[in-house]
Amino acid sequence: MAKIILTGDRPTGRLHLGHFVGSLRRRVELQNSGEFDEIFIMIADAQALTDNADNPEKVRQNIIEVALDYLSVGLDPAKSTLFIQSQVAELCELAFYYMNLVTVQRLQRNPTVKAEIALRGFAEGAAEGDTTQRQGIPVGFFTYPISQASDITAFRATTVPVGEDQEPMIEQTREIVHKFNAVYGETLVEPEILLPENAACMRLPGTDGKAKMSKSLNNCIYLSDTAEEVKKKVMGMYTDPDHLRVEDPGKVEGNTVFTYLDAFSRPEHFSKYLPEYASLDELKAHYRRGGLGDVKVKRLLIAILNEMLDPIRERRRHYETRIGEVYDILREGSAKARAAAAETLADVRAAMKINYFDDRELINGQTEHFKLKTEN
């Protein structure tokens, strides 16, 4: 069996460090590993519209932002197929068939769906005039896991690299695959989830210390932020609220700056930027016993982040002067993706016995049946 990756992002804004450590960095490593036969990377505009149907321009404008972020981090269209979800019509048809294999109760139990509903302020029966909640849950948003199953299975993906918050979604895809194959015969490929290797990258917190970096919470460091913007955001980052003076002992656990250092620092950074410490462990030990100020630690993080982001910014500037070329990459990728999805859809239609015009056995059998009926 071919080894195939499917992954992607919703185009609701520029991509940030949470995306980078949760999936983007790993995608580039996997792309360059030579271990996979195909890599499909999707800009999920159709899924973004499930909670932005009243603001399609937001999605439209952010497609290019996400594409630029993809190219700037090192995703290579010669090695990975970059495409736009809405340009692959076969995905909608697959999702329509899968809907018959999932109950409303099962979707309601999906913890990712519940969390996303709460995050976006959807509510059934919100009080009239309550502007803090959005009336009702769109059906398209509610069936998000089914759409995602369609995306994954359409390309026969064997591997889906995502953050831990997406585990329930991949599990639901696996359930749909099991159900389809049990009912219609072995047709779909069951995917495996690939989580970040570094525990600190599983869920990078926002700069405010909130559990998740999120555009809606305005607590992101974007891949396209300038060096000055990164500096400003890191200097305002949440640390230990009880570490009021330099001499005070500080807590590393739950300290956002140290969480980021866990995710991004390497041993060579200390010899380069903070040579009085041999490692991150030494820095943490000093902070815990007191005598180390937050500003010094933040300056280290600023240097590390800007070193990492500089080549990303440079590649982005390159492609920002070639927007037509970027759209050509997406057009060609979408055509390739559609061809691959069409093959899976043909197999699904055959398994479900709804490929009427292609089933010569059906047509010939019925022709013979009605011929005999007429003769008798």
Short mmCIF file of C-alpha atoms in Angstrom, two decimals:
data_model
loop_
_atom_site.label_atom_id
_atom_site.label_comp_id
_atom_site.label_asym_id
_atom_site.label_seq_id
_atom_site.Cartn_x
_atom_site.Cartn_y
_atom_site.Cartn_z
CA MET A 1 0.00 0.00 0.00
CA ALA A 2 1.25 3.48 -0.89
CA LYS A 3 2.12 5.78 2.02
CA ILE A 4 0.07 8.95 1.66
CA ILE A 5 -0.32 12.05 3.83
CA LEU A 6 -3.36 14.34 3.96
CA THR A 7 -3.38 17.42 6.15
CA GLY A 8 -4.37 21.07 5.93
CA ASP A 9 -5.62 24.27 7.54
CA ARG A 10 -8.67 26.52 7.48
CA PRO A 11 -8.01 29.87 5.72
CA THR A 12 -9.41 32.17 8.39
CA GLY A 13 -6.18 34.12 8.94
CA ARG A 14 -2.42 33.96 8.75
CA LEU A 15 -0.80 30.90 10.29
CA HIS A 16 0.97 31.20 13.64
CA LEU A 17 3.54 29.42 15.80
CA GLY A 18 0.86 27.05 17.10
CA HIS A 19 0.36 25.80 13.56
CA PHE A 20 4.11 25.64 13.05
CA VAL A 21 4.93 23.42 16.02
CA GLY A 22 1.68 21.47 15.80
CA SER A 23 1.92 20.49 12.15
CA LEU A 24 3.81 22.72 9.69
CA ARG A 25 7.33 21.95 10.87
CA ARG A 26 6.59 18.23 10.85
CA ARG A 27 5.03 18.42 7.38
CA VAL A 28 8.23 19.85 5.95
CA GLU A 29 10.28 17.12 7.65
CA LEU A 30 7.97 14.41 6.31
CA GLN A 31 7.96 15.98 2.84
CA ASN A 32 11.75 15.91 2.74
CA SER A 33 12.10 12.46 4.30
CA GLY A 34 11.35 10.61 1.06
CA GLU A 35 9.25 8.10 3.02
CA PHE A 36 5.90 9.00 1.47
CA ASP A 37 4.57 8.38 -2.01
CA GLU A 38 2.15 11.32 -2.00
CA ILE A 39 1.58 14.35 0.24
CA PHE A 40 -1.64 16.32 -0.11
CA ILE A 41 -1.92 19.62 1.77
CA MET A 42 -5.33 21.26 1.69
CA ILE A 43 -6.49 24.81 2.21
CA ALA A 44 -9.86 23.95 3.77
CA ASP A 45 -11.96 26.87 2.56
CA ALA A 46 -15.21 24.88 2.43
CA GLN A 47 -14.83 23.96 6.09
CA ALA A 48 -13.96 27.56 6.94
CA LEU A 49 -17.25 28.64 5.39
CA THR A 50 -19.22 26.45 7.82
CA ASP A 51 -18.85 29.18 10.45
CA ASN A 52 -18.06 32.09 8.14
CA ALA A 53 -20.89 31.76 5.62
CA ASP A 54 -21.85 35.38 6.23
CA ASN A 55 -18.31 36.57 5.53
CA PRO A 56 -16.99 34.72 2.47
CA GLU A 57 -14.58 37.54 1.69
CA LYS A 58 -12.66 36.71 4.87
CA VAL A 59 -12.09 33.18 3.60
CA ARG A 60 -11.39 34.33 0.05
CA GLN A 61 -8.67 36.79 1.10
CA ASN A 62 -7.00 34.39 3.51
CA ILE A 63 -6.47 31.61 0.96
CA ILE A 64 -3.44 33.45 -0.37
CA GLU A 65 -2.20 34.15 3.18
CA VAL A 66 -2.21 30.45 4.02
CA ALA A 67 -0.61 29.56 0.68
CA LEU A 68 2.16 32.08 1.33
CA ASP A 69 2.71 30.64 4.80
CA TYR A 70 2.91 27.12 3.35
CA LEU A 71 5.52 28.12 0.81
CA SER A 72 7.46 30.26 3.28
CA VAL A 73 7.96 27.42 5.79
CA GLY A 74 9.38 25.21 3.05
CA LEU A 75 6.50 23.20 1.64
CA ASP A 76 7.56 22.46 -1.92
CA PRO A 77 4.94 22.11 -4.70
CA ALA A 78 7.36 19.75 -6.46
CA LYS A 79 7.10 17.37 -3.50
CA SER A 80 3.70 18.18 -1.97
CA THR A 81 0.36 18.80 -3.66
CA LEU A 82 -1.07 22.11 -2.40
CA PHE A 83 -4.76 22.50 -3.23
CA ILE A 84 -8.00 24.30 -2.35
CA GLN A 85 -10.74 22.13 -0.87
CA SER A 86 -13.70 23.74 -2.67
CA GLN A 87 -12.06 23.09 -6.04
CA VAL A 88 -12.38 19.31 -5.50
CA ALA A 89 -16.11 18.73 -5.90
CA GLU A 90 -15.78 14.99 -5.26
CA LEU A 91 -15.22 15.70 -1.57
CA CYS A 92 -18.79 16.98 -1.18
CA GLU A 93 -20.27 13.88 -2.77
CA LEU A 94 -18.25 11.55 -0.55
CA ALA A 95 -19.31 13.47 2.57
CA PHE A 96 -22.96 13.16 1.48
CA TYR A 97 -22.70 9.37 1.35
CA TYR A 98 -20.83 9.16 4.66
CA MET A 99 -23.59 11.10 6.42
CA ASN A 100 -25.72 7.96 6.28
CA LEU A 101 -23.14 6.09 8.35
CA VAL A 102 -22.99 8.48 11.34
CA THR A 103 -25.69 9.24 13.91
CA VAL A 104 -26.52 12.66 15.31
CA GLN A 105 -25.76 11.32 18.79
CA ARG A 106 -22.26 10.27 17.72
CA LEU A 107 -21.51 13.74 16.36
CA GLN A 108 -22.79 15.30 19.58
CA ARG A 109 -20.34 13.20 21.59
CA ASN A 110 -17.32 14.33 19.59
CA PRO A 111 -15.28 16.43 22.08
CA THR A 112 -13.58 18.45 19.34
CA VAL A 113 -16.95 19.45 17.89
CA LYS A 114 -18.23 20.43 21.34
CA ALA A 115 -15.12 22.49 22.03
CA GLU A 116 -15.29 24.25 18.67
CA ILE A 117 -19.01 25.02 19.12
CA ALA A 118 -18.23 26.64 22.47
CA LEU A 119 -15.23 28.52 21.10
CA ARG A 120 -17.22 30.04 18.26
CA GLY A 121 -20.18 30.97 20.45
CA PHE A 122 -22.83 28.86 18.73
CA ALA A 123 -25.85 28.18 20.93
CA GLU A 124 -29.23 26.54 20.49
CA GLY A 125 -31.99 28.69 21.96
CA ALA A 126 -29.88 31.72 22.87
CA ALA A 127 -31.93 34.48 24.46
CA GLU A 128 -33.33 37.08 22.07
CA GLY A 129 -30.98 40.04 21.88
CA ASP A 130 -28.03 38.07 23.26
CA THR A 131 -25.18 39.29 21.09
CA THR A 132 -22.57 37.16 22.88
CA GLN A 133 -23.81 33.98 21.20
CA ARG A 134 -24.61 33.04 17.62
CA GLN A 135 -28.06 31.60 17.08
CA GLY A 136 -28.08 27.92 16.25
CA ILE A 137 -25.40 25.52 15.05
CA PRO A 138 -25.05 25.37 11.26
CA VAL A 139 -25.51 21.83 9.95
CA GLY A 140 -22.32 22.15 7.92
CA PHE A 141 -20.35 23.02 11.05
CA PHE A 142 -21.97 20.23 13.05
CA THR A 143 -21.01 17.67 10.39
CA TYR A 144 -17.41 18.90 10.23
CA PRO A 145 -16.03 15.45 11.23
CA ILE A 146 -17.82 13.84 8.29
CA SER A 147 -16.37 16.38 5.89
CA GLN A 148 -12.95 15.72 7.34
CA ALA A 149 -13.42 11.98 6.85
CA SER A 150 -14.23 12.69 3.22
CA ASP A 151 -11.04 14.71 2.81
CA ILE A 152 -8.86 12.02 4.36
CA THR A 153 -10.35 9.01 2.60
CA ALA A 154 -10.62 10.71 -0.80
CA PHE A 155 -6.85 10.62 -1.10
CA ARG A 156 -6.45 7.19 0.54
CA ALA A 157 -4.38 8.85 3.25
CA THR A 158 -2.50 6.44 5.49
CA THR A 159 -1.07 9.18 7.72
CA VAL A 160 -2.61 12.37 9.10
CA PRO A 161 -0.17 14.64 10.99
CA VAL A 162 -2.19 16.85 13.37
CA GLY A 163 -2.22 18.22 16.90
CA GLU A 164 -3.69 16.26 19.80
CA ASP A 165 -6.92 18.28 19.72
CA GLN A 166 -7.75 16.57 16.41
CA GLU A 167 -7.52 13.00 17.74
CA PRO A 168 -11.33 12.67 18.14
CA MET A 169 -11.78 13.74 14.53
CA ILE A 170 -9.38 11.11 13.21
CA GLU A 171 -11.05 8.49 15.39
CA GLN A 172 -14.39 9.39 13.83
CA THR A 173 -12.86 9.01 10.37
CA ARG A 174 -11.65 5.55 11.32
CA GLU A 175 -15.17 4.65 12.49
CA ILE A 176 -16.62 5.78 9.17
CA VAL A 177 -14.05 3.71 7.28
CA HIS A 178 -14.88 0.64 9.38
CA LYS A 179 -18.61 1.10 8.85
CA PHE A 180 -18.32 1.69 5.11
CA ASN A 181 -16.05 -1.31 4.57
CA ALA A 182 -18.30 -3.53 6.71
CA VAL A 183 -21.41 -2.56 4.75
CA TYR A 184 -20.06 -2.25 1.21
CA GLY A 185 -16.83 -4.26 1.21
CA GLU A 186 -13.17 -3.28 1.57
CA THR A 187 -12.90 0.04 -0.24
CA LEU A 188 -11.56 2.80 2.00
CA VAL A 189 -8.15 3.10 3.65
CA GLU A 190 -7.97 3.51 7.42
CA PRO A 191 -5.68 6.40 8.42
CA GLU A 192 -3.25 6.64 11.32
CA ILE A 193 -2.73 9.83 13.29
CA LEU A 194 0.77 11.26 13.61
CA LEU A 195 1.17 13.52 16.66
CA PRO A 196 4.02 15.96 17.32
CA GLU A 197 7.05 14.26 18.85
CA ASN A 198 7.83 17.05 21.31
CA ALA A 199 5.32 17.19 24.17
CA ALA A 200 5.71 20.98 24.32
CA CYS A 201 4.46 21.13 20.73
CA MET A 202 1.29 19.18 21.38
CA ARG A 203 -0.62 22.32 22.32
CA LEU A 204 1.34 25.56 22.29
CA PRO A 205 -0.36 28.11 24.57
CA GLY A 206 -1.14 31.66 23.55
CA THR A 207 1.05 34.55 24.61
CA ASP A 208 -1.48 35.27 27.37
CA GLY A 209 -1.04 31.81 28.87
CA LYS A 210 -4.41 30.58 27.62
CA ALA A 211 -4.55 26.91 26.75
CA LYS A 212 -4.43 27.41 22.99
CA MET A 213 -3.00 29.94 20.59
CA SER A 214 -5.99 31.26 18.68
CA LYS A 215 -6.62 34.04 16.20
CA SER A 216 -9.95 34.81 17.88
CA LEU A 217 -8.25 35.28 21.26
CA ASN A 218 -5.64 37.66 19.79
CA ASN A 219 -2.82 35.77 21.52
CA CYS A 220 -0.82 34.62 18.49
CA ILE A 221 2.67 35.10 17.16
CA TYR A 222 2.29 34.84 13.40
CA LEU A 223 4.87 33.32 11.07
CA SER A 224 4.77 36.57 9.09
CA ASP A 225 5.24 38.87 12.11
CA THR A 226 8.19 41.24 11.88
CA ALA A 227 11.11 40.94 14.29
CA GLU A 228 9.81 43.98 16.16
CA GLU A 229 6.32 42.49 16.44
CA VAL A 230 7.78 39.26 17.83
CA LYS A 231 9.80 41.24 20.37
CA LYS A 232 6.74 43.19 21.51
CA LYS A 233 4.60 40.06 21.89
CA VAL A 234 7.26 38.09 23.78
CA MET A 235 7.97 40.99 26.15
CA GLY A 236 4.26 41.04 27.01
CA MET A 237 4.08 37.27 27.42
CA TYR A 238 2.55 35.64 30.51
CA THR A 239 5.09 34.23 32.97
CA ASP A 240 4.86 33.45 36.71
CA PRO A 241 2.57 36.04 38.36
CA ASP A 242 4.33 35.48 41.71
CA HIS A 243 7.78 36.17 40.30
CA LEU A 244 7.68 39.86 41.12
CA ARG A 245 11.37 40.52 41.80
CA VAL A 246 14.50 39.10 40.22
CA GLU A 247 15.53 37.42 43.48
CA ASP A 248 12.16 35.67 43.91
CA PRO A 249 12.00 31.93 43.12
CA GLY A 250 9.97 31.34 39.96
CA LYS A 251 7.79 28.61 38.56
CA VAL A 252 8.68 27.05 35.23
CA GLU A 253 5.54 24.92 35.01
CA GLY A 254 2.73 26.90 33.39
CA ASN A 255 5.17 29.67 32.50
CA THR A 256 4.51 30.47 28.85
CA VAL A 257 8.04 31.68 28.11
CA PHE A 258 9.55 28.39 29.27
CA THR A 259 6.90 26.41 27.37
CA TYR A 260 8.04 28.19 24.21
CA LEU A 261 11.68 27.53 25.05
CA ASP A 262 10.81 23.84 25.44
CA ALA A 263 9.32 23.92 21.94
CA PHE A 264 11.94 25.97 20.11
CA SER A 265 15.31 26.07 21.92
CA ARG A 266 18.24 23.86 20.98
CA PRO A 267 21.55 23.34 22.84
CA GLU A 268 23.47 25.54 20.39
CA HIS A 269 21.22 28.50 21.18
CA PHE A 270 22.75 28.79 24.65
CA SER A 271 26.35 29.03 23.47
CA LYS A 272 25.22 31.61 20.93
CA TYR A 273 22.84 33.80 22.92
CA LEU A 274 23.30 32.97 26.62
CA PRO A 275 26.72 31.30 27.08
CA GLU A 276 26.61 31.45 30.89
CA TYR A 277 24.13 28.55 30.73
CA ALA A 278 25.01 25.19 29.21
CA SER A 279 21.42 24.14 28.65
CA LEU A 280 17.76 24.92 29.16
CA ASP A 281 17.79 22.75 32.28
CA GLU A 282 20.41 25.02 33.85
CA LEU A 283 18.35 28.09 32.98
CA LYS A 284 15.26 26.54 34.53
CA ALA A 285 17.14 25.61 37.70
CA HIS A 286 18.37 29.19 38.14
CA TYR A 287 14.86 30.58 37.58
CA ARG A 288 13.40 28.18 40.14
CA ARG A 289 15.86 29.14 42.89
CA GLY A 290 15.62 32.87 42.17
CA GLY A 291 18.03 35.46 40.89
CA LEU A 292 16.97 35.32 37.24
CA GLY A 293 14.66 37.96 35.80
CA ASP A 294 11.90 37.44 33.25
CA VAL A 295 13.37 40.01 30.86
CA LYS A 296 16.58 38.05 30.41
CA VAL A 297 14.67 34.86 29.64
CA LYS A 298 12.37 36.68 27.26
CA ARG A 299 15.31 38.19 25.38
CA LEU A 300 16.65 34.68 24.81
CA LEU A 301 13.30 33.57 23.43
CA ILE A 302 13.10 36.63 21.16
CA ALA A 303 16.52 35.82 19.68
CA ILE A 304 15.60 32.17 19.13
CA LEU A 305 12.24 32.93 17.50
CA ASN A 306 13.61 35.61 15.19
CA GLU A 307 16.49 33.36 14.12
CA MET A 308 13.95 30.70 13.19
CA LEU A 309 11.53 33.10 11.51
CA ASP A 310 14.06 35.09 9.44
CA PRO A 311 14.35 32.57 6.56
CA ILE A 312 10.55 32.09 6.65
CA ARG A 313 10.06 35.84 6.29
CA GLU A 314 12.57 35.95 3.43
CA ARG A 315 10.79 33.19 1.47
CA ARG A 316 7.45 34.90 2.07
CA ARG A 317 8.75 38.18 0.64
CA HIS A 318 9.92 36.24 -2.44
CA TYR A 319 6.47 34.79 -3.11
CA GLU A 320 4.64 38.01 -2.26
CA THR A 321 6.13 39.43 -5.47
CA ARG A 322 4.87 36.39 -7.43
CA ILE A 323 1.21 36.07 -6.47
CA GLY A 324 0.20 34.87 -9.94
CA GLU A 325 2.71 32.05 -9.63
CA VAL A 326 1.24 31.09 -6.25
CA TYR A 327 -2.24 30.82 -7.75
CA ASP A 328 -0.83 28.69 -10.58
CA ILE A 329 0.61 26.33 -7.94
CA LEU A 330 -2.80 26.07 -6.27
CA ARG A 331 -4.60 25.59 -9.61
CA GLU A 332 -2.29 22.76 -10.67
CA GLY A 333 -2.44 21.16 -7.22
CA SER A 334 -6.22 21.31 -7.17
CA ALA A 335 -6.42 19.60 -10.58
CA LYS A 336 -4.13 16.82 -9.35
CA ALA A 337 -6.11 16.46 -6.13
CA ARG A 338 -9.38 16.26 -8.03
CA ALA A 339 -8.07 13.48 -10.23
CA ALA A 340 -7.02 11.46 -7.17
CA ALA A 341 -10.36 12.04 -5.41
CA ALA A 342 -12.26 11.04 -8.55
CA GLU A 343 -10.62 7.62 -8.49
CA THR A 344 -11.72 7.04 -4.89
CA LEU A 345 -15.23 8.29 -5.64
CA ALA A 346 -15.49 5.85 -8.54
CA ASP A 347 -14.56 2.99 -6.20
CA VAL A 348 -17.08 4.19 -3.60
CA ARG A 349 -19.86 4.42 -6.19
CA ALA A 350 -19.05 0.91 -7.42
CA ALA A 351 -19.04 -0.49 -3.87
CA MET A 352 -22.40 1.16 -3.14
CA LYS A 353 -23.74 -0.10 -6.49
CA ILE A 354 -24.74 3.37 -7.69
CA ASN A 355 -22.42 3.39 -10.71
CA TYR A 356 -25.37 2.56 -12.95
CA PHE A 357 -23.99 3.74 -16.29
CA ASP A 358 -20.63 2.03 -15.80
CA ASP A 359 -22.05 -1.32 -14.68
CA ARG A 360 -22.39 -3.26 -17.90
CA GLU A 361 -23.30 -6.41 -15.97
CA LEU A 362 -26.31 -4.60 -14.49
CA ILE A 363 -27.45 -3.24 -17.84
CA ASN A 364 -26.95 -6.54 -19.67
CA GLY A 365 -28.69 -8.48 -16.90
CA GLN A 366 -31.72 -6.22 -16.91
CA THR A 367 -31.79 -6.24 -20.70
CA GLU A 368 -31.96 -10.05 -20.64
CA HIS A 369 -34.54 -10.01 -17.81
CA PHE A 370 -36.99 -7.77 -19.67
CA LYS A 371 -36.38 -9.57 -22.96
CA LEU A 372 -37.43 -12.87 -21.36
CA LYS A 373 -40.39 -11.13 -19.72
CA THR A 374 -41.53 -9.78 -23.09
CA GLU A 375 -41.14 -13.16 -24.80
CA ASN A 376 -43.22 -14.85 -22.11
#
